[in-house]
Amino acid sequence: MRYEIKGDTLPVVICYLDGGEQMITERGSMSWMSPNMKMETTSNGGIGKALGRMFAGEAIFQNRYTAEGGNGLIAFASSFPGQIIARQISPGNEIIVQKSGFLAAESGVELSVFFQKKLGAGFFGGEGFIMQRLSGQGMAFLEFDGHVVEYELQPGQQIVVDTGYLAAMDASCSLEIKSVPGLKNMVFGGEGLFNTVVTGPGRVWLQTMPVSNVAELILKFMPPKS
């Protein structure tokens, strides 16, 4: 499979498949394709994995596209201004992604729900509580909001992230939700009650414009209901 990512703030990834190659997506992200691409809706792994994807914020069923009778083309567009990132998934190179970050992947990539170890803190941590684990083998395409900044954390090195700005991290990283220190900071700081702390080793991808923040800003300008 070959691919190219086109566009700046509203990107699309165009995948060129050899005959028999397959792609999966979960949210109706297909934008255009050649006529020989066959679509099949599947639970892809049974009801257990389907329910796990539902808890991770994705659809229960996946759409599988197969190039039949020769080479095929299929494109997947981002649903929000931002970036599309391509990552090669393989054993030992798994990645944890925000629940809305998966766009599409080769059929060898598996998606499962990722829970934080400290569930009590997670329930109050907002977007970071439930994420997705991408494992298996193949190329995966991820969509993030706004511009993406990547950091390489050394063993034990940490970065503190405001809720919603964590887009993805290597599975080798650990994640914890911690409360903002000090009652005055919590009440008057305007930064929320909790932060996400990511500890290395591994890469971390941060996004600059979470869609939840944009929605909150737009809501302030909406006229009140009569």
CSV table of C-alpha atoms in Angstrom, one decimal:
chain,number,residue,atom,x,y,z
A,1,MET,CA,0.0,0.0,0.0
A,2,ARG,CA,1.2,3.5,-0.9
A,3,TYR,CA,-0.2,6.7,0.4
A,4,GLU,CA,0.1,10.5,0.2
A,5,ILE,CA,-1.3,13.1,2.5
A,6,LYS,CA,-2.6,16.2,0.8
A,7,GLY,CA,-3.9,19.5,2.2
A,8,ASP,CA,-2.9,21.8,5.0
A,9,THR,CA,-5.5,22.6,7.6
A,10,LEU,CA,-8.1,20.3,6.0
A,11,PRO,CA,-6.0,17.2,5.0
A,12,VAL,CA,-6.9,14.0,3.3
A,13,VAL,CA,-4.9,10.8,3.0
A,14,ILE,CA,-5.1,9.0,-0.4
A,15,CYS,CA,-4.3,5.3,-0.3
A,16,TYR,CA,-3.2,3.3,-3.4
A,17,LEU,CA,-3.9,-0.4,-2.9
A,18,ASP,CA,-2.7,-3.4,-4.8
A,19,GLY,CA,-5.4,-6.0,-5.7
A,20,GLY,CA,-6.7,-7.8,-2.6
A,21,GLU,CA,-5.3,-5.2,-0.1
A,22,GLN,CA,-7.7,-3.9,2.5
A,23,MET,CA,-8.3,-0.8,4.6
A,24,ILE,CA,-10.5,-0.3,7.7
A,25,THR,CA,-12.3,2.7,9.1
A,26,GLU,CA,-14.9,3.2,11.8
A,27,ARG,CA,-16.7,6.5,11.3
A,28,GLY,CA,-17.7,6.7,7.6
A,29,SER,CA,-14.5,8.6,6.8
A,30,MET,CA,-14.3,7.4,3.2
A,31,SER,CA,-14.3,10.5,1.0
A,32,TRP,CA,-13.8,9.0,-2.5
A,33,MET,CA,-12.6,5.8,-4.0
A,34,SER,CA,-12.2,3.9,-7.3
A,35,PRO,CA,-15.2,1.8,-8.5
A,36,ASN,CA,-13.5,-1.5,-7.7
A,37,MET,CA,-13.3,-0.9,-4.0
A,38,LYS,CA,-15.7,-3.3,-2.2
A,39,MET,CA,-17.1,-2.2,1.1
A,40,GLU,CA,-18.1,-4.6,3.9
A,41,THR,CA,-19.5,-3.7,7.3
A,42,THR,CA,-18.1,-6.0,10.0
A,43,SER,CA,-17.8,-6.4,13.8
A,44,ASN,CA,-14.1,-7.3,13.0
A,45,GLY,CA,-13.3,-9.6,15.9
A,46,GLY,CA,-16.7,-10.4,17.4
A,47,ILE,CA,-19.0,-8.7,19.8
A,48,GLY,CA,-16.4,-8.3,22.6
A,49,LYS,CA,-14.0,-6.2,20.5
A,50,ALA,CA,-17.0,-4.3,19.0
A,51,LEU,CA,-18.2,-3.3,22.5
A,52,GLY,CA,-14.7,-2.3,23.5
A,53,ARG,CA,-14.5,0.0,20.5
A,54,MET,CA,-17.9,1.5,21.5
A,55,PHE,CA,-16.5,2.3,25.0
A,56,ALA,CA,-13.5,4.0,23.4
A,57,GLY,CA,-15.8,6.4,21.6
A,58,GLU,CA,-15.8,4.7,18.2
A,59,ALA,CA,-18.5,2.8,16.3
A,60,ILE,CA,-19.4,-0.8,17.1
A,61,PHE,CA,-18.9,-1.8,13.5
A,62,GLN,CA,-16.1,-1.2,11.1
A,63,ASN,CA,-16.1,-0.7,7.3
A,64,ARG,CA,-13.6,-2.8,5.5
A,65,TYR,CA,-12.6,-1.8,1.9
A,66,THR,CA,-11.0,-4.3,-0.5
A,67,ALA,CA,-9.4,-3.6,-3.9
A,68,GLU,CA,-11.0,-6.2,-6.2
A,69,GLY,CA,-9.8,-7.1,-9.7
A,70,GLY,CA,-6.7,-5.0,-9.6
A,71,ASN,CA,-5.3,-1.9,-8.1
A,72,GLY,CA,-7.6,0.5,-6.2
A,73,LEU,CA,-7.7,4.0,-4.7
A,74,ILE,CA,-9.5,5.2,-1.6
A,75,ALA,CA,-9.3,8.5,0.3
A,76,PHE,CA,-10.0,9.4,3.9
A,77,ALA,CA,-10.5,13.1,4.9
A,78,SER,CA,-10.1,14.7,8.3
A,79,SER,CA,-13.3,15.7,10.0
A,80,PHE,CA,-11.9,18.9,11.6
A,81,PRO,CA,-9.1,21.4,10.8
A,82,GLY,CA,-5.9,19.7,11.8
A,83,GLN,CA,-3.3,17.2,10.7
A,84,ILE,CA,-3.2,13.6,9.6
A,85,ILE,CA,-0.3,11.6,10.9
A,86,ALA,CA,0.8,8.2,9.6
A,87,ARG,CA,2.3,5.6,12.0
A,88,GLN,CA,3.6,2.1,11.3
A,89,ILE,CA,2.1,-0.3,13.9
A,90,SER,CA,3.9,-3.5,14.7
A,91,PRO,CA,4.5,-5.7,17.7
A,92,GLY,CA,6.5,-3.6,20.2
A,93,ASN,CA,5.4,-0.4,18.4
A,94,GLU,CA,1.9,0.0,19.6
A,95,ILE,CA,0.3,3.4,20.1
A,96,ILE,CA,-2.4,4.9,22.4
A,97,VAL,CA,-4.7,7.4,20.7
A,98,GLN,CA,-7.4,9.7,21.9
A,99,LYS,CA,-10.8,8.2,21.4
A,100,SER,CA,-11.6,10.4,18.3
A,101,GLY,CA,-8.1,10.1,16.7
A,102,PHE,CA,-8.4,7.0,14.6
A,103,LEU,CA,-9.1,7.7,10.9
A,104,ALA,CA,-8.2,4.6,9.0
A,105,ALA,CA,-5.7,1.8,8.8
A,106,GLU,CA,-4.6,-1.3,7.0
A,107,SER,CA,-6.7,-4.3,7.9
A,108,GLY,CA,-3.9,-5.9,10.0
A,109,VAL,CA,-4.2,-3.1,12.6
A,110,GLU,CA,-6.4,-4.0,15.6
A,111,LEU,CA,-8.2,-1.5,17.9
A,112,SER,CA,-9.0,-2.1,21.5
A,113,VAL,CA,-10.1,0.0,24.5
A,114,PHE,CA,-7.3,1.5,26.7
A,115,PHE,CA,-8.2,2.3,30.4
A,116,GLN,CA,-6.1,4.2,32.8
A,117,LYS,CA,-4.9,2.1,35.7
A,118,LYS,CA,-6.3,4.6,38.3
A,119,LEU,CA,-10.0,4.5,37.5
A,120,GLY,CA,-11.0,6.8,40.3
A,121,ALA,CA,-8.9,9.7,39.0
A,122,GLY,CA,-9.8,8.8,35.4
A,123,PHE,CA,-13.5,9.4,35.9
A,124,PHE,CA,-12.7,13.1,36.7
A,125,GLY,CA,-10.0,13.4,34.1
A,126,GLY,CA,-12.2,14.2,31.1
A,127,GLU,CA,-11.0,13.2,27.6
A,128,GLY,CA,-8.0,11.2,28.9
A,129,PHE,CA,-10.0,8.6,30.7
A,130,ILE,CA,-10.8,6.2,27.8
A,131,MET,CA,-8.4,6.0,24.8
A,132,GLN,CA,-7.7,3.5,22.1
A,133,ARG,CA,-4.8,1.1,21.7
A,134,LEU,CA,-3.6,0.3,18.2
A,135,SER,CA,-1.8,-3.0,17.8
A,136,GLY,CA,-1.2,-5.6,15.2
A,137,GLN,CA,0.7,-4.9,12.0
A,138,GLY,CA,0.2,-2.2,9.4
A,139,MET,CA,0.0,1.5,8.6
A,140,ALA,CA,-2.5,3.6,10.6
A,141,PHE,CA,-3.6,7.1,9.9
A,142,LEU,CA,-4.6,9.4,12.8
A,143,GLU,CA,-6.3,12.7,12.7
A,144,PHE,CA,-5.5,15.4,15.3
A,145,ASP,CA,-7.0,18.8,16.0
A,146,GLY,CA,-5.0,21.9,15.0
A,147,HIS,CA,-1.2,21.6,14.8
A,148,VAL,CA,0.6,18.6,16.2
A,149,VAL,CA,3.8,18.9,18.4
A,150,GLU,CA,5.8,15.7,19.0
A,151,TYR,CA,8.1,15.1,22.1
A,152,GLU,CA,10.5,12.3,22.7
A,153,LEU,CA,10.4,11.5,26.5
A,154,GLN,CA,13.4,9.7,28.1
A,155,PRO,CA,12.8,7.1,30.8
A,156,GLY,CA,11.2,8.8,33.8
A,157,GLN,CA,10.9,12.1,32.0
A,158,GLN,CA,7.4,13.7,32.3
A,159,ILE,CA,5.2,16.2,30.7
A,160,VAL,CA,2.1,17.8,32.2
A,161,VAL,CA,-0.8,18.2,29.7
A,162,ASP,CA,-4.0,20.0,30.0
A,163,THR,CA,-7.0,17.8,29.5
A,164,GLY,CA,-7.9,17.4,25.8
A,165,TYR,CA,-4.4,18.3,24.4
A,166,LEU,CA,-3.0,14.8,24.6
A,167,ALA,CA,-3.5,13.3,21.1
A,168,ALA,CA,-1.5,10.1,21.3
A,169,MET,CA,1.5,8.4,22.9
A,170,ASP,CA,3.6,5.4,22.5
A,171,ALA,CA,2.3,2.4,24.5
A,172,SER,CA,5.7,2.4,26.3
A,173,CYS,CA,4.6,5.6,28.0
A,174,SER,CA,2.5,5.7,31.2
A,175,LEU,CA,-0.4,8.0,31.9
A,176,GLU,CA,-1.9,9.4,35.1
A,177,ILE,CA,-4.5,12.0,36.0
A,178,LYS,CA,-3.5,14.3,38.8
A,179,SER,CA,-5.4,17.1,40.5
A,180,VAL,CA,-4.2,20.7,40.1
A,181,PRO,CA,-2.3,21.5,43.4
A,182,GLY,CA,-3.8,24.1,45.7
A,183,LEU,CA,-7.5,25.0,46.3
A,184,LYS,CA,-6.9,28.6,45.0
A,185,ASN,CA,-5.5,27.2,41.8
A,186,MET,CA,-8.5,24.9,41.3
A,187,VAL,CA,-11.1,27.6,42.0
A,188,PHE,CA,-9.6,30.6,40.4
A,189,GLY,CA,-6.9,29.3,38.0
A,190,GLY,CA,-9.3,28.7,35.1
A,191,GLU,CA,-7.3,25.6,34.0
A,192,GLY,CA,-9.7,23.0,35.3
A,193,LEU,CA,-9.3,20.6,38.2
A,194,PHE,CA,-7.1,17.9,36.7
A,195,ASN,CA,-4.0,17.6,34.4
A,196,THR,CA,-2.7,14.6,32.5
A,197,VAL,CA,0.8,13.5,33.4
A,198,VAL,CA,2.7,11.4,30.8
A,199,THR,CA,5.9,9.6,31.8
A,200,GLY,CA,8.4,8.2,29.3
A,201,PRO,CA,10.1,6.5,27.7
A,202,GLY,CA,8.4,7.1,24.3
A,203,ARG,CA,6.9,9.7,22.0
A,204,VAL,CA,4.0,12.0,22.8
A,205,TRP,CA,1.9,13.8,20.3
A,206,LEU,CA,0.1,17.0,21.5
A,207,GLN,CA,-2.6,18.9,19.6
A,208,THR,CA,-3.1,22.7,19.7
A,209,MET,CA,-6.8,23.0,19.1
A,210,PRO,CA,-9.0,20.3,20.7
A,211,VAL,CA,-12.4,20.3,19.1
A,212,SER,CA,-14.0,20.3,22.6
A,213,ASN,CA,-12.3,23.7,23.4
A,214,VAL,CA,-13.5,25.1,20.1
A,215,ALA,CA,-17.1,24.0,20.8
A,216,GLU,CA,-17.0,25.6,24.2
A,217,LEU,CA,-15.8,28.9,22.7
A,218,ILE,CA,-18.5,28.9,20.0
A,219,LEU,CA,-21.2,28.1,22.6
A,220,LYS,CA,-20.3,31.4,24.4
A,221,PHE,CA,-21.4,33.3,21.3
A,222,MET,CA,-24.7,31.4,20.8
A,223,PRO,CA,-27.8,33.4,21.6
A,224,PRO,CA,-29.6,32.2,24.8
A,225,LYS,CA,-32.7,30.0,24.3
A,226,SER,CA,-35.9,31.9,24.6
